[in-house]
Coordinates of C-alpha atoms and ligand atoms in Angstrom, one line a residue:
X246 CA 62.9 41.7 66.6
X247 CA 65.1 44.1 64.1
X248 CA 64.1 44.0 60.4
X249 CA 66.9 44.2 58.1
X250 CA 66.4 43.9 54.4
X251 CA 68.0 41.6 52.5
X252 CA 68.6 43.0 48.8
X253 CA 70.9 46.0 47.1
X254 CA 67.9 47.1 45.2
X255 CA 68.2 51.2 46.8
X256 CA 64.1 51.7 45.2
X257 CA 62.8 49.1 47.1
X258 CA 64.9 49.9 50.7
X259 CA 64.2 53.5 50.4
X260 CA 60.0 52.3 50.1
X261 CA 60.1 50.1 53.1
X262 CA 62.4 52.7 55.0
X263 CA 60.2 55.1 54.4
X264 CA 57.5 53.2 56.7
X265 CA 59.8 52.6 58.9
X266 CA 60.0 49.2 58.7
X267 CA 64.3 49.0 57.9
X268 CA 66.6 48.7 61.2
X269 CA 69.2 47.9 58.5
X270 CA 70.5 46.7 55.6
X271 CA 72.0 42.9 54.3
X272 CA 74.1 42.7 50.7
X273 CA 75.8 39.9 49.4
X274 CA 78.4 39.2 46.3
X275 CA 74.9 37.8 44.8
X276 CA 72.5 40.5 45.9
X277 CA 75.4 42.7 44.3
X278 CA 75.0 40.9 41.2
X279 CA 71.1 41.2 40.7
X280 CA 71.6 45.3 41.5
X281 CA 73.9 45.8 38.5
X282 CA 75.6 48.3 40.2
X283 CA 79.0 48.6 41.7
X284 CA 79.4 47.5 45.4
X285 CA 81.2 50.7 46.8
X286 CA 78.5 53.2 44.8
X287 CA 75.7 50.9 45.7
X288 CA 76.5 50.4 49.6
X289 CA 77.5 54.1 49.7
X290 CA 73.9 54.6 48.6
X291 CA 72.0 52.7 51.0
X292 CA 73.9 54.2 53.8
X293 CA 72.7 57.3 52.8
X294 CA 69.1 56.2 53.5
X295 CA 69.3 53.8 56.3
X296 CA 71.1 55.0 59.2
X297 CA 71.4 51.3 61.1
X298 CA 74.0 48.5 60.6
X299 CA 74.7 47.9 56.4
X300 CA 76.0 44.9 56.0
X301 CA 78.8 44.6 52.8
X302 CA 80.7 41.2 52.4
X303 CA 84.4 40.5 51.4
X304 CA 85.3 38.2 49.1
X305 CA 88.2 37.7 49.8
X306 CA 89.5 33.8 51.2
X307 CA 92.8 34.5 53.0
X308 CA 92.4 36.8 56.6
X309 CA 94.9 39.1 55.7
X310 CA 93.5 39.8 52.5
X311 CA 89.6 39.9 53.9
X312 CA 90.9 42.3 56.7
X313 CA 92.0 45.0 54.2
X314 CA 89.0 44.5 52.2
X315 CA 86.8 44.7 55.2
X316 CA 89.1 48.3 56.2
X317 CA 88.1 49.1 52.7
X318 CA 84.5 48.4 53.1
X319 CA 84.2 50.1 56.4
X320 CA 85.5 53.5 54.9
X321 CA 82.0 53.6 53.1
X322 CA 80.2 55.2 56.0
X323 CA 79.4 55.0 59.7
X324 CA 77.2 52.2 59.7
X325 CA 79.2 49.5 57.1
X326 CA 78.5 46.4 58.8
X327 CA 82.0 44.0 57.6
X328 CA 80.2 40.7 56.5
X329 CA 82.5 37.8 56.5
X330 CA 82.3 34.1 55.8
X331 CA 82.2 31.5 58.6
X332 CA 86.1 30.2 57.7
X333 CA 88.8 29.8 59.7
X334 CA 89.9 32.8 57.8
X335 CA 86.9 34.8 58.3
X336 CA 86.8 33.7 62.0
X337 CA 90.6 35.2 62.0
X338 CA 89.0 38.4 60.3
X339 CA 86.2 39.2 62.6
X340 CA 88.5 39.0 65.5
X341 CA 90.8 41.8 64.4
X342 CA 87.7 43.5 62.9
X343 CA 85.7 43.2 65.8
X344 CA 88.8 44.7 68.2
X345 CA 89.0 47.3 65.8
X346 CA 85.7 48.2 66.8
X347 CA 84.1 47.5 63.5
X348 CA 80.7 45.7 63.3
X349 CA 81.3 42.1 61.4
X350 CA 78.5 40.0 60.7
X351 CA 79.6 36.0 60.3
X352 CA 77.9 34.8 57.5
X353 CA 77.0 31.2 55.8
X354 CA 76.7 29.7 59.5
X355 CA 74.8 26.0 59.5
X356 CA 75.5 24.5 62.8
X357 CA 75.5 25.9 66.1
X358 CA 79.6 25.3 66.6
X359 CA 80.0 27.8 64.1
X360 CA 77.8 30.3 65.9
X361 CA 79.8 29.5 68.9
X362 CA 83.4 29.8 67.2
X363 CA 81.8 33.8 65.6
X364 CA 80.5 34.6 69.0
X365 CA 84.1 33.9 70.7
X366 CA 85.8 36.0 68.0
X367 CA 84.3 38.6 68.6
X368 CA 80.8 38.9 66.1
X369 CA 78.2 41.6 66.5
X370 CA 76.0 39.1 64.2
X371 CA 75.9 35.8 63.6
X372 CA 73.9 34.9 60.3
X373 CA 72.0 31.4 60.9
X374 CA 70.7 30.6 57.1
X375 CA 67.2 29.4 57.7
X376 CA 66.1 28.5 54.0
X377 CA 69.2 26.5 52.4
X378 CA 69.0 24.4 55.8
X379 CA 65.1 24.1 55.4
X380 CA 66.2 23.2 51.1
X381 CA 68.0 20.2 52.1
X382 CA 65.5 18.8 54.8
X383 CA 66.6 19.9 57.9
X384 CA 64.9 22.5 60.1
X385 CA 66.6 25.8 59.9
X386 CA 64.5 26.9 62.6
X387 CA 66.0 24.4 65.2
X388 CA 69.5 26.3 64.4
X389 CA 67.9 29.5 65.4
X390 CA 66.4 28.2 68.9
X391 CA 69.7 26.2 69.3
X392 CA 71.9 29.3 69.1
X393 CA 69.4 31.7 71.3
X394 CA 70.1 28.6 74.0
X395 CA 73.7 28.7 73.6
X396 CA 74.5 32.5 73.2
X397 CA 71.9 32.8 76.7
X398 CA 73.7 30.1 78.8
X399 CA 77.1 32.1 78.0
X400 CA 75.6 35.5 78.4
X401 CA 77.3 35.8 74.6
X402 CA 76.0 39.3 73.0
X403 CA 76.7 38.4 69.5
X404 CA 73.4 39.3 67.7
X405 CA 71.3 36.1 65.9
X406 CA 70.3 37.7 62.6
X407 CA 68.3 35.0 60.9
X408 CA 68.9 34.7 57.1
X409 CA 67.5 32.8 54.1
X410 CA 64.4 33.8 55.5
X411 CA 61.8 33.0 52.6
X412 CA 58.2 33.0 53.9
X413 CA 56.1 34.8 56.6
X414 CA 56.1 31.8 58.6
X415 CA 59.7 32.2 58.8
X416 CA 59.6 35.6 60.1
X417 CA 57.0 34.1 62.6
X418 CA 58.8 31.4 64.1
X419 CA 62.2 33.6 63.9
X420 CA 60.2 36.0 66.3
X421 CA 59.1 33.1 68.5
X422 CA 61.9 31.7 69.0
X423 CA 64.0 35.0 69.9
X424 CA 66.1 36.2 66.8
X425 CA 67.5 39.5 67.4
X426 CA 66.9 40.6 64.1
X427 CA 66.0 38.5 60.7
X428 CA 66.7 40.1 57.5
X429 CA 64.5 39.0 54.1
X430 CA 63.9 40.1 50.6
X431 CA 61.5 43.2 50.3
X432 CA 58.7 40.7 48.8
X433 CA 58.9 38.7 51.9
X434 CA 58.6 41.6 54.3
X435 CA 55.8 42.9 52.2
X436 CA 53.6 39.7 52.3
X437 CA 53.0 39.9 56.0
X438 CA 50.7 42.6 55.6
X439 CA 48.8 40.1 53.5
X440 CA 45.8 38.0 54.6
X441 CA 43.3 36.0 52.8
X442 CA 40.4 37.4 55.9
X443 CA 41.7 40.7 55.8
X444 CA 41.1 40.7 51.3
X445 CA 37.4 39.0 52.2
X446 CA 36.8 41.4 54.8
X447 CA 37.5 44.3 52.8
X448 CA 35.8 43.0 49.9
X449 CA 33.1 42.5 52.0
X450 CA 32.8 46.4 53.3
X451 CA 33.5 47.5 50.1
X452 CA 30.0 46.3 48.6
X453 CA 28.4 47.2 51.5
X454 CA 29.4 50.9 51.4
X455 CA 28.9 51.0 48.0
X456 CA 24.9 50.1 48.8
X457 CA 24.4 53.2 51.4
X458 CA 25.0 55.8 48.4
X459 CA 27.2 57.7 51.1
X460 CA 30.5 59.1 50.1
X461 CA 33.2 60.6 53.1
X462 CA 34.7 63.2 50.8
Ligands
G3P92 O1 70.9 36.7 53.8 C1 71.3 35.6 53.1 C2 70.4 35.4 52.0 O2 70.6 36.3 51.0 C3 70.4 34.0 51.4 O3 69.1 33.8 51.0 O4 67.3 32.7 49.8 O5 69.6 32.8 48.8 O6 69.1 31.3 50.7 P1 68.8 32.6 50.0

């Protein structure tokens, strides 16, 4: 499974690049927001350190208007990944995108009809929001296994990259279930290096180390 990162924050992509642990890069008018920066600057940044797919979203709501921002967007670099919202206008967009050959990634999908509709226009990613399904009591997770059913009984090659991912169980079950990629905040990522054995067993080894008086260096 890919590992995209979900934020515009340049500092914290260029830490977890550096470990090799970025496949690519998700942004959103939100994640825009938090950066403080300025969405062409910022993206052009992060494609300067991550070579795979960057996603950057329109925000624009009529096709023709999202196509020439997504033209725009894609003049960035290389790897600009055309995010666009699952609309009937978006839907319109990725398909003129997509034979453009630009990457688009669907966004704000909730039901596996829409990943159907994205994958039929064309979509190199459809992105399943896993959290704000999970937020209003239904399983996000049952989304992802749906679509990996659908998109394998079609022989569909749009990529399932699982979104809204908040916890490491998320990441988990994403993997189980066979999401080609999941992208998540840096602090999410992080925390599945974490583990309450793995802080007790180093505790432990530390105090018993520091009993034989030996030192390495
Ligand atoms: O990739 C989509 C993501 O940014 C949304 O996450 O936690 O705001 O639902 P969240």
């Amino acid at each position: 499974m890919k590992f995209f990162v979900d934020t515009a924050d340049v500092a914290a992509i260029a830490e977890l690049n550096d470990l090799g642990m970025v496949d690519g890069v998700t942004t959103n008018p939100s994640l825009i927001l938090k950066s403080g920066r300025d969405i062409l600057e910022v993206t052009k940044e992060i494609c300067s350190i991550v070579s795979g797919p960057v996603s950057a979203e329109v925000v624009a709501l009529t096709a023709d208007e999202m196509i020439a921002e997504g033209r725009k967007l894609a003049e960035i670099a290389e790897n600009i990944t055309v995010k666009v919202p699952l609309t009937w206008d978006g839907l319109k967009t990725c398909k003129v995108l997509s034979a453009e050959g630009r990457m688009v990634n669907v966004t704000l999908c909730f039901s596996a009809n829409q990943a159907l509709l994205a994958a039929k226009a064309g979509a190199t990613f459809i992105s399943p929001f896993i959290g704000r399904l999970d937020d209003i009591n239904l399983d996000g997770m049952d989304l992802i296994a749906d679509i990996r059913q659908i998109y394998d009984n079609y022989g569909f090659d749009t990529q399932i990259l699982a979104a809204s991912v908040r916890t490491a169980n998320h990441v988990t079950q994403c993997a189980l279930v066979g999401a080609d990629v999941m992208t998540a905040p840096p602090s999410v990522i992080k925390s599945l290096a974490t583990h309450v054995l793995t802080d007790k067993g180093l505790d432990q080894f530390m105090k018993d180390w520091a009993k034989t008086g030996q030192k390495i260096l």
